[in-house]
Short mmCIF file of C-alpha atoms in Angstrom, two decimals:
data_model
loop_
_atom_site.label_atom_id
_atom_site.label_comp_id
_atom_site.label_asym_id
_atom_site.label_seq_id
_atom_site.Cartn_x
_atom_site.Cartn_y
_atom_site.Cartn_z
CA MET G 1 50.40 16.49 27.40
CA GLN G 2 48.98 13.49 25.52
CA SER G 3 45.57 13.80 27.13
CA ILE G 4 45.27 17.48 26.12
CA ARG G 5 46.12 16.62 22.48
CA SER G 6 43.66 13.75 22.37
CA ARG G 7 40.95 15.94 23.92
CA LEU G 8 41.63 18.69 21.38
CA ALA G 9 41.49 16.16 18.54
CA VAL G 10 38.14 14.80 19.73
CA LEU G 11 36.81 18.32 20.25
CA SER G 12 37.97 19.35 16.74
CA VAL G 13 36.24 16.38 15.16
CA LEU G 14 33.00 17.17 17.01
CA ILE G 15 33.11 20.84 16.03
CA LEU G 16 33.77 20.03 12.36
CA THR G 17 30.95 17.46 12.31
CA VAL G 18 28.44 19.89 13.82
CA ALA G 19 29.59 22.71 11.53
CA ALA G 20 29.30 20.54 8.41
CA ALA G 21 25.83 19.36 9.37
CA GLY G 22 24.74 22.91 10.14
CA CYS G 23 25.97 24.33 6.82
CA SER G 24 24.20 21.90 4.52
CA ASP G 25 22.35 18.66 4.37
CA GLY G 26 25.37 16.71 3.16
CA PHE G 27 24.51 13.77 5.37
CA GLY G 28 20.99 13.46 3.94
CA ILE G 29 19.27 13.78 7.30
CA GLY G 30 16.99 16.65 6.29
CA ASP G 31 17.03 20.26 7.41
CA GLY G 32 13.42 21.41 7.12
CA ASP G 33 13.90 23.29 3.83
CA LEU G 34 11.63 21.53 1.36
CA GLU G 35 11.50 24.17 -1.39
CA GLY G 36 12.51 23.22 -4.91
CA ARG G 37 11.50 21.35 -8.04
CA TYR G 38 11.44 17.56 -7.71
CA GLU G 39 11.44 15.01 -10.56
CA TYR G 40 8.87 12.40 -9.63
CA ASP G 41 8.51 8.68 -10.28
CA GLY G 42 6.42 6.10 -8.54
CA THR G 43 4.67 2.77 -8.46
CA VAL G 44 1.05 1.65 -8.34
CA ASP G 45 0.14 -0.96 -5.72
CA GLY G 46 -1.31 -4.10 -7.29
CA ALA G 47 -0.30 -3.01 -10.82
CA PRO G 48 3.46 -3.69 -11.13
CA PHE G 49 3.63 -2.70 -14.80
CA TYR G 50 1.98 0.69 -14.24
CA SER G 51 4.16 3.69 -13.47
CA ILE G 52 3.87 7.24 -12.23
CA GLU G 53 5.98 10.16 -13.46
CA GLY G 54 5.98 13.93 -13.28
CA ASN G 55 7.26 16.69 -11.06
CA ILE G 56 6.46 18.52 -7.86
CA ARG G 57 7.34 22.12 -7.09
CA VAL G 58 7.37 23.26 -3.45
CA TYR G 59 7.62 27.02 -2.88
CA ASN G 60 6.61 29.83 -0.51
CA GLN G 61 7.45 27.67 2.51
CA ARG G 62 6.69 29.45 5.76
CA ARG G 63 6.50 27.81 9.16
CA ASP G 64 4.13 24.85 8.78
CA GLU G 65 2.81 25.64 5.27
CA ALA G 66 4.03 25.69 1.68
CA ASP G 67 2.54 25.94 -1.80
CA VAL G 68 2.80 22.93 -4.13
CA ASP G 69 2.30 22.54 -7.88
CA LEU G 70 2.09 19.10 -9.44
CA ASP G 71 2.31 17.43 -12.85
CA TRP G 72 1.36 13.76 -12.36
CA VAL G 73 0.89 11.05 -15.00
CA MET G 74 -0.07 7.40 -14.51
CA ARG G 75 0.90 5.13 -17.42
CA ASP G 76 -0.13 1.54 -18.16
CA GLU G 77 2.16 -1.33 -19.17
CA ASP G 78 2.19 -0.10 -22.80
CA GLY G 79 3.13 3.47 -21.81
CA ARG G 80 -0.36 4.86 -22.51
CA VAL G 81 -1.65 7.60 -20.21
CA VAL G 82 -4.26 6.30 -17.76
CA TYR G 83 -4.60 9.54 -15.74
CA SER G 84 -2.96 12.92 -16.12
CA ILE G 85 -3.25 15.54 -13.40
CA GLN G 86 -1.79 19.01 -13.68
CA SER G 87 -2.49 21.52 -10.93
CA GLN G 88 -4.38 24.59 -12.06
CA SER G 89 -3.67 26.33 -8.76
CA PRO G 90 -1.27 25.46 -5.96
CA ALA G 91 -2.22 23.12 -3.15
CA ARG G 92 -1.59 24.21 0.41
CA ALA G 93 0.81 21.74 2.01
CA TYR G 94 1.19 21.01 5.69
CA VAL G 95 4.90 20.97 6.65
CA SER G 96 6.53 19.83 9.87
CA GLY G 97 10.32 19.59 9.80
CA ASP G 98 11.05 17.23 6.89
CA TYR G 99 7.45 15.92 6.68
CA ILE G 100 5.05 17.21 3.99
CA ARG G 101 1.40 16.43 3.18
CA PHE G 102 -0.71 17.89 0.36
CA ASP G 103 -3.90 17.14 -1.59
CA PHE G 104 -5.12 18.04 -5.06
CA GLU G 105 -8.80 17.99 -5.99
CA GLY G 106 -10.35 18.34 -9.41
CA TRP G 107 -11.88 16.57 -12.38
CA LEU G 108 -10.53 13.79 -14.62
CA ASP G 109 -11.70 13.01 -18.13
CA GLY G 110 -13.82 9.91 -17.66
CA GLY G 111 -14.24 9.27 -21.40
CA SER G 112 -17.43 9.77 -23.41
CA GLY G 113 -17.45 13.43 -22.40
CA SER G 114 -18.01 12.73 -18.71
CA ASP G 115 -15.87 14.13 -15.94
CA VAL G 116 -14.91 12.25 -12.80
CA GLU G 117 -14.18 14.00 -9.51
CA PHE G 118 -10.86 13.06 -7.84
CA VAL G 119 -8.69 13.72 -4.80
CA LEU G 120 -4.96 12.96 -5.05
CA GLU G 121 -3.21 12.86 -1.66
CA HIS G 122 0.53 12.82 -1.01
CA GLU G 123 2.37 12.26 2.23
CA GLY G 124 6.15 12.18 2.36
CA GLU G 125 9.41 13.01 3.98
CA VAL G 126 12.44 14.81 2.56
CA ARG G 127 15.87 13.39 3.23
CA GLY G 128 18.64 15.38 1.64
CA ARG G 129 17.51 16.05 -1.92
CA THR G 130 14.93 13.23 -2.07
CA MET G 131 11.26 13.19 -1.11
CA ILE G 132 9.90 9.69 -0.41
CA GLY G 133 6.33 8.84 0.40
CA ASN G 134 2.92 7.49 -0.47
CA TRP G 135 0.14 8.73 -2.73
CA ASP G 136 -3.59 7.89 -2.80
CA LEU G 137 -5.96 8.67 -5.67
CA PHE G 138 -9.68 8.63 -4.86
CA THR G 139 -12.29 8.98 -7.62
CA ASP G 140 -16.05 9.05 -7.42
CA ARG G 141 -16.62 6.48 -10.23
CA LEU G 142 -13.32 4.98 -11.44
CA GLY G 143 -12.17 3.33 -8.23
CA ASN G 144 -9.19 4.17 -6.07
CA ASP G 145 -5.46 3.65 -6.49
CA ARG G 146 -2.47 4.02 -4.25
CA GLY G 147 1.27 3.63 -4.42
CA THR G 148 4.66 4.95 -3.46
CA PHE G 149 6.82 7.68 -4.93
CA GLN G 150 10.30 9.13 -4.93
CA ALA G 151 11.04 12.64 -6.09
CA ARG G 152 14.51 14.17 -6.43
CA ARG G 153 15.55 17.85 -6.45
#
């Protein structure tokens, strides 16, 4: 009799654990659904007093693609805007499970009325309600920057 009860108890615990994980992402392990609006903050490698802020919106996710909008601001140690990038049209993201990668291309104000071409790349992973990853900013005349980011839904 005891062995049947203990087996039922173990079986019940396993069923409840699987059911809870299947219903939501309460354990923060990711479930492949990346859609939502994320509040974004990040760091700049080699510039500890610089910061990144903004938001990301992931929508229209289907199989291995999604659309992404971005508002992205780099600030210096005094809080002044160094770069500000706001998507004019969505980027096409590559999605695989909880992994996401997307790029934005466009023009930055280079001062003195000149524009500077840029590519801003993001690569990250979603765990629960948090996207964590790396970003790289490439420009044709202002140098390149990179860093890390966290974004929360």
